[in-house]
Short mmCIF file of C-alpha atoms in Angstrom, two decimals:
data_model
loop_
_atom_site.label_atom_id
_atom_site.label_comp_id
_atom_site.label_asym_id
_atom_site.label_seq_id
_atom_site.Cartn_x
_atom_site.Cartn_y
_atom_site.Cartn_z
CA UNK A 1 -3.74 -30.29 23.36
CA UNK A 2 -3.67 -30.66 27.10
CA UNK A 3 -0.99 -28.64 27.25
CA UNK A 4 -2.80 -25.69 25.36
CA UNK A 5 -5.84 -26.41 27.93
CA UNK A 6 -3.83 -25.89 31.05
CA UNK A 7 -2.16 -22.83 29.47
CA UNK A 8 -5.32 -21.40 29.09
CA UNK A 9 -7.08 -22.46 32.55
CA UNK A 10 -3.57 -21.00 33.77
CA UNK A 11 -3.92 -17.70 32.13
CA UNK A 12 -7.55 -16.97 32.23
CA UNK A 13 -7.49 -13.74 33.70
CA UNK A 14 -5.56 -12.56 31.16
CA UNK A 15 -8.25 -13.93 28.41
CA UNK A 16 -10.54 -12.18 30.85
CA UNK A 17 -8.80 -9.30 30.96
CA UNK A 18 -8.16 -8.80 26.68
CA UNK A 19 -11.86 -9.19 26.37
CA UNK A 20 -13.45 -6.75 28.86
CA UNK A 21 -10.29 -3.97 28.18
CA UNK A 22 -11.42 -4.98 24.14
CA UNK A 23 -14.79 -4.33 24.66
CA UNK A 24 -14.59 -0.79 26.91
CA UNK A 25 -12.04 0.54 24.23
CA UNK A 26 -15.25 -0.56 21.62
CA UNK A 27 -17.57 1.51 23.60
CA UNK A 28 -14.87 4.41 24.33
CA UNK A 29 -14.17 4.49 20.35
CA UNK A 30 -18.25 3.97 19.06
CA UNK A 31 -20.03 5.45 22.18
CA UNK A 32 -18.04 8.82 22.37
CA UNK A 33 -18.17 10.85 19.49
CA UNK A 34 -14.54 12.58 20.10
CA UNK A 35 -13.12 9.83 20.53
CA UNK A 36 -15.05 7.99 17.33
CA UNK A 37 -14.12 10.47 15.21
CA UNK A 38 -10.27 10.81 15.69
CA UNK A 39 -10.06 6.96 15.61
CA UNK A 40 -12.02 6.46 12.28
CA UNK A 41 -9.67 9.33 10.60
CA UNK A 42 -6.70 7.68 11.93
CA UNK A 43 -7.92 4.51 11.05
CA UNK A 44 -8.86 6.14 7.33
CA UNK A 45 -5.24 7.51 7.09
CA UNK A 46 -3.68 3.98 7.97
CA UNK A 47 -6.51 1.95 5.46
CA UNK A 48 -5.62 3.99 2.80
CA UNK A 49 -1.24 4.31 2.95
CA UNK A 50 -2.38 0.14 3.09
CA UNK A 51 -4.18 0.25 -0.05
CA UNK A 52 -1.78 3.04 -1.72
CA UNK A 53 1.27 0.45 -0.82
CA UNK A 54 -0.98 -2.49 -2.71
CA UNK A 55 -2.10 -0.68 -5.92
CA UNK A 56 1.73 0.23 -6.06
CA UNK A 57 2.70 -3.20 -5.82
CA UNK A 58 -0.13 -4.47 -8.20
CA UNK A 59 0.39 -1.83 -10.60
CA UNK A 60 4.08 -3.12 -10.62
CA UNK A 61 2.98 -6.65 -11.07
CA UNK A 62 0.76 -5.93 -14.18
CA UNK A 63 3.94 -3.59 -16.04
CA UNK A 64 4.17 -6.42 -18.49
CA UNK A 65 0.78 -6.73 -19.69
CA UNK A 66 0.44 -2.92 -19.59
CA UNK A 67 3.17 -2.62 -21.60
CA UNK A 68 2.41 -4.79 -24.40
CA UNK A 69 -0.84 -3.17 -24.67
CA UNK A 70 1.21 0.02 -24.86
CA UNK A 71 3.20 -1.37 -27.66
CA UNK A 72 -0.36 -2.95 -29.53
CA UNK A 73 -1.53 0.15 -29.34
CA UNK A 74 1.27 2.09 -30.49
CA UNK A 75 1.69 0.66 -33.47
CA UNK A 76 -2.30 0.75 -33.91
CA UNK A 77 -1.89 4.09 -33.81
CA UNK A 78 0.93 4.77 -36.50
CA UNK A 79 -1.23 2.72 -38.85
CA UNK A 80 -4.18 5.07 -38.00
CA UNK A 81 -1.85 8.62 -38.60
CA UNK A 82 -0.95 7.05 -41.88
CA UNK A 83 -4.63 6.06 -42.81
CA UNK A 84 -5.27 9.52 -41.84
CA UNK A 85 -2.77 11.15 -44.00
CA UNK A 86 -3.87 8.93 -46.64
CA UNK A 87 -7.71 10.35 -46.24
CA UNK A 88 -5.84 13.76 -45.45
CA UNK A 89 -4.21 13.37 -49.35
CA UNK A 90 -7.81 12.24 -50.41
CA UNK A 91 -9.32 15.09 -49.11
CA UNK A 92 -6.55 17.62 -50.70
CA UNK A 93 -7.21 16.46 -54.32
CA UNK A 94 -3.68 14.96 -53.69
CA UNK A 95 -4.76 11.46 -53.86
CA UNK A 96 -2.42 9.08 -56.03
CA UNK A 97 -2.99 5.16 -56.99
CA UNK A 98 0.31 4.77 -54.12
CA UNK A 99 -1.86 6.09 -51.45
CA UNK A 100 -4.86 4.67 -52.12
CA UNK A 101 -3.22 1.28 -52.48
CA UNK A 102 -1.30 2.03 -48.40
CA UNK A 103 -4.30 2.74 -47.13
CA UNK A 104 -5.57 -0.76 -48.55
CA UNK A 105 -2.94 -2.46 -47.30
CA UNK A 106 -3.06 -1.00 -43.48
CA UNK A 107 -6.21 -2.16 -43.14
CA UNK A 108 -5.66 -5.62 -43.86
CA UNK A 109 -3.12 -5.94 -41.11
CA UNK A 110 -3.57 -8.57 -38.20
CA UNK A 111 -1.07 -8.14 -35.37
CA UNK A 112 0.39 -11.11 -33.10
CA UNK A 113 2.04 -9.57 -29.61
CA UNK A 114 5.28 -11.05 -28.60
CA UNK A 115 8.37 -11.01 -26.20
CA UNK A 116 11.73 -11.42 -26.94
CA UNK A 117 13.42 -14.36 -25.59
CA UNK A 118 16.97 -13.85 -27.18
CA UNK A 119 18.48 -11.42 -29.07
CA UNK A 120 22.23 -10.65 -30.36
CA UNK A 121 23.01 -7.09 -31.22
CA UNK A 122 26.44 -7.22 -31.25
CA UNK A 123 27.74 -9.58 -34.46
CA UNK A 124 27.29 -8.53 -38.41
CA UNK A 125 24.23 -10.63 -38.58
CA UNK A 126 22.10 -10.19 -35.83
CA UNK A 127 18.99 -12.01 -34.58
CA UNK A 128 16.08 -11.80 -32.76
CA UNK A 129 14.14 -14.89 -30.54
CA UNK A 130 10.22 -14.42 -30.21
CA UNK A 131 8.05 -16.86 -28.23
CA UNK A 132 5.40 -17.13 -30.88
CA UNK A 133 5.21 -19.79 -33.31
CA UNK A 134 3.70 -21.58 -35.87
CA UNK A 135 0.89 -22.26 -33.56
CA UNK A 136 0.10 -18.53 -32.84
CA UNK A 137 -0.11 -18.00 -36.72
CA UNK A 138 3.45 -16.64 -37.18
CA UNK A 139 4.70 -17.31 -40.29
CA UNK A 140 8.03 -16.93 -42.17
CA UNK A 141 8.54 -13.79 -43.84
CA UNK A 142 6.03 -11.58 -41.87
CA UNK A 143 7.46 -8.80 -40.65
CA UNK A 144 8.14 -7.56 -36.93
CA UNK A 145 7.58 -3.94 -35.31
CA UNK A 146 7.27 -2.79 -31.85
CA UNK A 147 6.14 0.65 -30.75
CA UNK A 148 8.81 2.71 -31.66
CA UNK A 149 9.55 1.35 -35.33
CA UNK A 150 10.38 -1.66 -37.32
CA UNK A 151 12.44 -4.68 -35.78
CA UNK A 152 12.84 -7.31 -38.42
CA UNK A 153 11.51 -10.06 -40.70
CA UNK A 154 10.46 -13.55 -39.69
CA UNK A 155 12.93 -15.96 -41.11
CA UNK A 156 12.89 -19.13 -39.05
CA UNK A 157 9.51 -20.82 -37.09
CA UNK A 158 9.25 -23.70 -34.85
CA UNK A 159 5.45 -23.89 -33.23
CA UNK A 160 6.24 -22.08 -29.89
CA UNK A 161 8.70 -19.50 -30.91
CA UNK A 162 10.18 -18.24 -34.43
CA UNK A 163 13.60 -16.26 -35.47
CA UNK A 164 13.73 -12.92 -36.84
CA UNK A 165 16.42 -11.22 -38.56
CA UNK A 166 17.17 -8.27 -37.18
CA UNK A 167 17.05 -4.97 -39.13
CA UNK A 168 20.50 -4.61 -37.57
CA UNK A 169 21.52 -7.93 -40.14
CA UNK A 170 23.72 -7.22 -43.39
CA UNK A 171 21.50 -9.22 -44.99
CA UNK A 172 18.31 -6.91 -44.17
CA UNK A 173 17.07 -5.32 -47.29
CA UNK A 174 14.24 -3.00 -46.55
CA UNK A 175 12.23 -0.60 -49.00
CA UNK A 176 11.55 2.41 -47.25
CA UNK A 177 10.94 6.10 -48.59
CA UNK A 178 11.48 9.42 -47.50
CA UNK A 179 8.25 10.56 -46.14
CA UNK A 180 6.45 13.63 -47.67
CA UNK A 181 8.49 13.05 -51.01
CA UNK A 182 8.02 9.42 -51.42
CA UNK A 183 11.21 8.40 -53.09
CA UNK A 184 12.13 5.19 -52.58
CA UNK A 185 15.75 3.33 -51.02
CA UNK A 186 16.94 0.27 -49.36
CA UNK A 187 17.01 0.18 -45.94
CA UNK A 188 20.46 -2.26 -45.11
CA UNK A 189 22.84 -2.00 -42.00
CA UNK A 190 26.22 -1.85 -42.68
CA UNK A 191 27.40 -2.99 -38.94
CA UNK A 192 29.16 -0.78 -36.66
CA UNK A 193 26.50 1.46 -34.36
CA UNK A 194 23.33 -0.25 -33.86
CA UNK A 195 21.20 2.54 -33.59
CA UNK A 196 22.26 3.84 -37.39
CA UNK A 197 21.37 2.42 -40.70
CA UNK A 198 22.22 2.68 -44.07
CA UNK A 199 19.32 3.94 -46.87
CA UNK A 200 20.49 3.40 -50.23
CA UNK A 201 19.61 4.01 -54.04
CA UNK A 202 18.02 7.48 -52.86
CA UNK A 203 17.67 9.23 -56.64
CA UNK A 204 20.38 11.99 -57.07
CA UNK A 205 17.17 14.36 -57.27
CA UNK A 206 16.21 13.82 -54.34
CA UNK A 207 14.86 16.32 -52.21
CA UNK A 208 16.18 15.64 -49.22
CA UNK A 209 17.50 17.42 -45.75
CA UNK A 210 19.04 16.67 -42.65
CA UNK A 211 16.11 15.45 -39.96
CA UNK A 212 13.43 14.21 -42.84
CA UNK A 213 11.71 10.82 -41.59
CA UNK A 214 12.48 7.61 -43.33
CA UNK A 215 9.13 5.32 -43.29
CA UNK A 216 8.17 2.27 -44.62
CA UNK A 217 6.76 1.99 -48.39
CA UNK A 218 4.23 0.81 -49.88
CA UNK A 219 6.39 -1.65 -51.79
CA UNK A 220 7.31 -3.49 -49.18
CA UNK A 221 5.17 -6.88 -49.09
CA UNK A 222 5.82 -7.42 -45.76
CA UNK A 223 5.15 -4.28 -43.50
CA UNK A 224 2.01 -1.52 -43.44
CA UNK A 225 3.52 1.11 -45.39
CA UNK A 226 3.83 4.41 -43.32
CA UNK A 227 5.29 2.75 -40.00
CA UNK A 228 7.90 5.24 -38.61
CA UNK A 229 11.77 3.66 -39.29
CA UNK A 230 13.87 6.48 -38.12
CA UNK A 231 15.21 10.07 -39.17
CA UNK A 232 17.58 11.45 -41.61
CA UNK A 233 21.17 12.44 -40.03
CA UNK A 234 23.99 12.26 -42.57
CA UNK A 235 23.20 12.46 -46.17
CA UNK A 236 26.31 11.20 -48.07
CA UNK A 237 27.24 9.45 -51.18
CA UNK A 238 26.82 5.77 -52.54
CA UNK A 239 30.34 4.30 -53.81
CA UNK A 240 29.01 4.34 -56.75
CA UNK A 241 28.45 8.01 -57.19
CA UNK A 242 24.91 7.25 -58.98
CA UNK A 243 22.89 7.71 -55.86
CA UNK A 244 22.27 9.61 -52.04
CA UNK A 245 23.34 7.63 -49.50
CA UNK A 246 21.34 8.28 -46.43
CA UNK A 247 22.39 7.85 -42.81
CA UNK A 248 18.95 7.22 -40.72
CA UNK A 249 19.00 7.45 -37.00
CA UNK A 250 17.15 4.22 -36.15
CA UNK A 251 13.63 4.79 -34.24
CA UNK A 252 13.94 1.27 -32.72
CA UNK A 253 16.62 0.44 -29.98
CA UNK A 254 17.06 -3.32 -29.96
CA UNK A 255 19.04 -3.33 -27.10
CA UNK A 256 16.20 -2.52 -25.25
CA UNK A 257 13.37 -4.27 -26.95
CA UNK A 258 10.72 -6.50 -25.09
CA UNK A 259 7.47 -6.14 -26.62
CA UNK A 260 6.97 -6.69 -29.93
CA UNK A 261 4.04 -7.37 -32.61
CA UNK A 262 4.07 -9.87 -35.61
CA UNK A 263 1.95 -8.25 -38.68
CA UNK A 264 0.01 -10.57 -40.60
CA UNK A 265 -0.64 -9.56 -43.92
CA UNK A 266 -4.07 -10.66 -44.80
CA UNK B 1 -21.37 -11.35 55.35
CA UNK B 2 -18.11 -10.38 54.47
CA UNK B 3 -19.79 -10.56 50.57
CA UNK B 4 -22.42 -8.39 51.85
CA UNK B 5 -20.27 -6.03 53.55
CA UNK B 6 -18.08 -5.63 50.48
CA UNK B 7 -20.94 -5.36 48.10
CA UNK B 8 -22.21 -2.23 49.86
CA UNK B 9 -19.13 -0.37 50.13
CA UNK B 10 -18.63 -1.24 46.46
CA UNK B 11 -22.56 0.53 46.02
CA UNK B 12 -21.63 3.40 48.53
CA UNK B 13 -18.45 4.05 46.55
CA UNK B 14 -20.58 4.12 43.76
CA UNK B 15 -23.28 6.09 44.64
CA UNK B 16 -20.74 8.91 45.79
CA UNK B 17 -18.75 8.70 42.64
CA UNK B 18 -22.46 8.99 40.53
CA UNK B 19 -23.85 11.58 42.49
CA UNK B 20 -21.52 13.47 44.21
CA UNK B 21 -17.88 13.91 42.89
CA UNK B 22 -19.10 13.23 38.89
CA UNK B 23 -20.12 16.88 39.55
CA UNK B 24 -17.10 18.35 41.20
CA UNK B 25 -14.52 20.02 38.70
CA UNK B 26 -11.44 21.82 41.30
CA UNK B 27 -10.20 24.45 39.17
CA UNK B 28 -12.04 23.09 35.72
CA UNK B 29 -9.22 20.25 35.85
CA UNK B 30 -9.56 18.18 38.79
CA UNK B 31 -12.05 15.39 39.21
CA UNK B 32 -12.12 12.90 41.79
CA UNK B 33 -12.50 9.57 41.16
CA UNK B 34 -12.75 7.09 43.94
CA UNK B 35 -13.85 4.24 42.07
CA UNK B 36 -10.41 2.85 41.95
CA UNK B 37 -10.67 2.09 45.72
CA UNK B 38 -12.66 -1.10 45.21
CA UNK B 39 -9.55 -2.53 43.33
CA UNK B 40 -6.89 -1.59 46.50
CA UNK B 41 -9.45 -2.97 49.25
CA UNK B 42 -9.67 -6.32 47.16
CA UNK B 43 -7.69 -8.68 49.34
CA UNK B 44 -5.24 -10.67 47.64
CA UNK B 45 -7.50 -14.42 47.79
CA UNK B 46 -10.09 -13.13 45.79
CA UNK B 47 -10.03 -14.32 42.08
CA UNK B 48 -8.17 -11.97 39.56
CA UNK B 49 -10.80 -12.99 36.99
CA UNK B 50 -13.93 -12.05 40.00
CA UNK B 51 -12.00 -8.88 40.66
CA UNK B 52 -11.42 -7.89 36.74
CA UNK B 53 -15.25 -8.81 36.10
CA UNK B 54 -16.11 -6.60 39.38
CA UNK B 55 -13.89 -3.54 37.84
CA UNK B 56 -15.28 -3.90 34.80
CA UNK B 57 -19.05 -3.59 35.91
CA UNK B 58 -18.61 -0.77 38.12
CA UNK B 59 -16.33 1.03 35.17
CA UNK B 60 -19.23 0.81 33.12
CA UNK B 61 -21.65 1.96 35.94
CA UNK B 62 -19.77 4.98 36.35
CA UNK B 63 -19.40 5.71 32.83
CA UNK B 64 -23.47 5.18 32.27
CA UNK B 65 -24.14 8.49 34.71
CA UNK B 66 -20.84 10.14 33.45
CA UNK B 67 -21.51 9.99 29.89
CA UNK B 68 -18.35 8.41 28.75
CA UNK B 69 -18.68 5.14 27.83
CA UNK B 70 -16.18 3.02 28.33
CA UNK B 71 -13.62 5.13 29.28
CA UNK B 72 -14.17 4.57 33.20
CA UNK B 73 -14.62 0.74 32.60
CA UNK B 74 -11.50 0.64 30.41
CA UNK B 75 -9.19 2.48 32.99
CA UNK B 76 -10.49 0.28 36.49
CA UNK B 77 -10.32 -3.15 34.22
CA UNK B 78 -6.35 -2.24 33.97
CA UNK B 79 -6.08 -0.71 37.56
CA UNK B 80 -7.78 -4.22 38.57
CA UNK B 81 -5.50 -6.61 36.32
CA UNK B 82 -2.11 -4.04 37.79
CA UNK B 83 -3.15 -4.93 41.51
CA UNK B 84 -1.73 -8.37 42.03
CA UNK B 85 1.18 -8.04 39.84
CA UNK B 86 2.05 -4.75 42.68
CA UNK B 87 1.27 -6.54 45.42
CA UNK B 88 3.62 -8.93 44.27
CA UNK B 89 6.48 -6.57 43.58
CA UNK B 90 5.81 -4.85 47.14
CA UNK B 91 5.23 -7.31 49.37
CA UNK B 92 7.75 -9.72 47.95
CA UNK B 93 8.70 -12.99 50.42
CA UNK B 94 5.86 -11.10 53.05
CA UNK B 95 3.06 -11.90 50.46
CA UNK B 96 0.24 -14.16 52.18
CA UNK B 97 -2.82 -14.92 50.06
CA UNK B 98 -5.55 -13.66 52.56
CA UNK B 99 -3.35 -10.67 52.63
CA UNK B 100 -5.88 -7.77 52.96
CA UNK B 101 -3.99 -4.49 51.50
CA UNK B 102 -4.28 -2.08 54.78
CA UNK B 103 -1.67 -0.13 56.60
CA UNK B 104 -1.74 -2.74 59.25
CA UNK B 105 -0.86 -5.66 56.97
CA UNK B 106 1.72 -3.68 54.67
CA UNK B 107 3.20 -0.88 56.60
CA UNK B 108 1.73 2.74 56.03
CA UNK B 109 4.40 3.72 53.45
CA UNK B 110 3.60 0.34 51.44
CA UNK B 111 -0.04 1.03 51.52
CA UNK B 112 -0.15 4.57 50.62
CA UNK B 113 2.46 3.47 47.51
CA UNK B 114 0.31 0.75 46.65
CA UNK B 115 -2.55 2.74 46.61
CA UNK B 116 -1.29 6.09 44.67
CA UNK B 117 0.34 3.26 42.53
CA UNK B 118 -3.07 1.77 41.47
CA UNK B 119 -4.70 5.21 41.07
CA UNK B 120 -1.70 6.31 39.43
CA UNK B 121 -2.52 3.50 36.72
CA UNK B 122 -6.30 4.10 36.81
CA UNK B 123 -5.82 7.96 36.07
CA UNK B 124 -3.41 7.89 33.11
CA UNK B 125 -5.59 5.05 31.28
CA UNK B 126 -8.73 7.51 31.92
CA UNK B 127 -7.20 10.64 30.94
CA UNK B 128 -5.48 9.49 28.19
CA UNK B 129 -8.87 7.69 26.92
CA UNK B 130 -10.62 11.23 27.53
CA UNK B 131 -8.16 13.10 25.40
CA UNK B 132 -7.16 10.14 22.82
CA UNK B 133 -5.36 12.72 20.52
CA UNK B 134 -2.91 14.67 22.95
CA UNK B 135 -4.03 17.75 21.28
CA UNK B 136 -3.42 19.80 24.53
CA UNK B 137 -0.96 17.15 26.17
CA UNK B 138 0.15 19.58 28.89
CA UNK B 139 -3.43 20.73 29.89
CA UNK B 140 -4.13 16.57 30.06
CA UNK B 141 -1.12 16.32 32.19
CA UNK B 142 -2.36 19.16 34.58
CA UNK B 143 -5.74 17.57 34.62
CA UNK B 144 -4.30 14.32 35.31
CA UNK B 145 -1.97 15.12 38.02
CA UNK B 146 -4.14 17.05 39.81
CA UNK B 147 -7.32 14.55 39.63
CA UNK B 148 -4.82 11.96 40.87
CA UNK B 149 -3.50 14.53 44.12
CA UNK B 150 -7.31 15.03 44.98
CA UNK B 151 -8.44 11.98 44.19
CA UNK B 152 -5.52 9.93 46.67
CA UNK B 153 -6.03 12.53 49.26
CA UNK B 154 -10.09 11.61 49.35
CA UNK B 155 -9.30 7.87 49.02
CA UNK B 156 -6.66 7.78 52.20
CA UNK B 157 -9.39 10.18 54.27
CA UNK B 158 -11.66 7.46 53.16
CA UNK B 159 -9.49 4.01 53.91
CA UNK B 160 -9.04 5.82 57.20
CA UNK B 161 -12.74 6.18 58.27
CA UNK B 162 -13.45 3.06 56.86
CA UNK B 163 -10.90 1.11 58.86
CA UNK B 164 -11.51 3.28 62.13
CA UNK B 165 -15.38 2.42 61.81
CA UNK B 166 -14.35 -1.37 61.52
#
């Protein structure tokens, strides 16, 4: 402390000094209006690349939470085009028992956000880690979708976290239909590329083509019915010979996947 | 007395600077400013923080019946904290602490470089200050340079009759 004290008595004048040259530049910069004027626009310019350079970084710090609103509201939104085409069908004296009954259903739908924690994409039965549990209300058997499409079915819960089978899992069975025409197939990978899936049991009469969307049905007890699953690429053949065998061009890349939403079923 | 005597050549330099030169433009670039003399008269005994605190009042003096505020008290406060730091670096081993900058004590090519020196410093703070922007940096540079060749010639015509009256 002495030290500092002798310092200071030693180097007065240039205390002195900082504080009158401080307070002319005050009067030069608020008692000239020139002067004033350039210093406040400069000062404007520097204030605001600051304050660009912050929102940038805060902007970056909130990506996660802005994207699992993203992904919330995404799949809000799929359940509101197919409650509209529902009221659409309503509307066009189109209306069938089916609809009526998907429209039900998509309003009964709770949805739990998530992240994945683990995944494996690359083995014949693939899984999926979530950190919700038993204590967020996640449940075995619920099913899993993220903004894009479908992702899997709860199989496994602990009360933090819970396992989901992957839709890219042999032993994923999925009723879906072909949107427009509603006929109904089983949605089941086969392995190989995981961004293609199998849709079997398609009706020989089938009116199908090349680029038609695959959705979810109704008759699935454990998604909304309507939620986008991918498109039609390759129509081919079951080995059987009795039915279309439908190659769909997944909507969901689970290579990539971070957000996802649990759906209760109320 | 010696107080006395210095605090009325401080107010005669003063009242010249106010009256007289604030209203002399050579050439609509040239001003004089002798205000910078009462920083290379100050002998080197008297306290850097008296002789900042001196500079610094008559700056703002200057600037009242100028209409710049700030600018001349900004520019003298520097010439004032430059002076002993010069002295040093021109007198070297020779530097005495009543040393009273004259050509008698330095040598006349000493003095006149210490004094250009500390107008040199006083002129580029003031007409930097004045500009701020550098807009029209070569107009500021003529206006600079040529305040500082007027304003040295008046302050050595003045040293001169100052010492020759003593």
């Amino acid at each position: 402390m002495r030290s500092v004290i002798t310092f200071l008595v030693r180097k007065v004048h240039w205390l002195v000094f900082l504080l009158l040259e401080g307070v002319s530049l005050t009067l030069v910069v608020r008692g000239n209006h020139y002067q004033g004027s350039v210093f406040f626009t400069q000062a404007n310019v520097v204030v605001a690349g600051v304050q660009g350079m912050e929102r940038k970084l805060l902007r970056y710090a909130y990506m996660p939470e802005v994207n699992r609103e993203l992904t919330e509201r995404n799949v809000i939104m799929q359940k509101q085009i197919a409650d509209l085409r529902a009221a659409l069908a309503r509307l066009s004296h189109d209306s069938t028992e089916t609809e009526r009954m998907m429209a039900d259903s998509l309003r009964r739908c709770d949805l739990i956000s998530a992240k994945v924690i683990g995944r494996s994409i690359r083995s014949l039965d693939n899984t999926l880690t979530i950190d919700r549990g038993k204590d967020d209300g996640v449940a075995e058997g619920m099913g899993v979708v993220c903004g894009t499409g479908i992702v899997g079915i709860v199989t496994r819960v602990t009360p933090h976290h819970a396992e989901v089978m992957s839709i890219l899992n042999s032993q994923s069975n999925i009723t879906c239909r072909i949107r427009g025409s509603g006929y109904i197939g089983y949605l089941h990978w086969q392995g190989g590329n995981m961004l293609v899936s199998t849709m079997d049991d398609v009706p020989p009469h089938a009116r199908v083509r090349v680029g038609m969307a695959i959705e979810t049905s109704n008759y699935s007890q454990v998604f909304p019915a309507g939620l986008f699953v991918g498109r039609v690429i390759r129509i081919g053949t079951a080995p059987d010979g009795l039915s279309f065998r439908l190659f769909v061009q997944l909507s969901t890349d689970m290579a990539r996947l971070d957000d996802v939403m649990v759906v209760k079923n109320n | 007395m010696d107080i006395l005597r210095k605090s009325i050549e401080i107010l005669t330099l003063l009242a010249v600077q106010v009256l007289v030169l604030n209203h002399i433009h050579l050439g609509l670039y040239a001003l004089p400013l002798l205000t910078p003399l009462i920083v290379v008269w100050a002998s080197y005994d008297l306290s850097p923080v008296k002789l900042t605190v001196t500079a610094f009042l008559v700056g703002l003096i200057q600037d009242m019946f100028a209409g710049t505020p700030g600018i001349g008290a900004s520019a003298l406060t520097f010439a004032a904290f430059m002076q002993r730091p010069l002295l040093r670096l021109l007198m070297g081993k020779n530097l005495t602490d009543s040393l009273e900058p004259s050509p008698d004590s330095m040598g006349a090519l000493k003095f006149v470089f210490y004094a250009v020196m500390i107008f040199t410093l006083h002129h580029a703070v003031f007409f930097f200050l004045e500009d701020f922007r550098m807009i029209d940096a070569w107009g500021t540079l003529l206006s600079a340079l040529s305040s500082l060749l007027f304003s040295c010639g008046l302050a050595l015509l003045v040293d001169y009759v100052r010492r020759k009256k003593l």
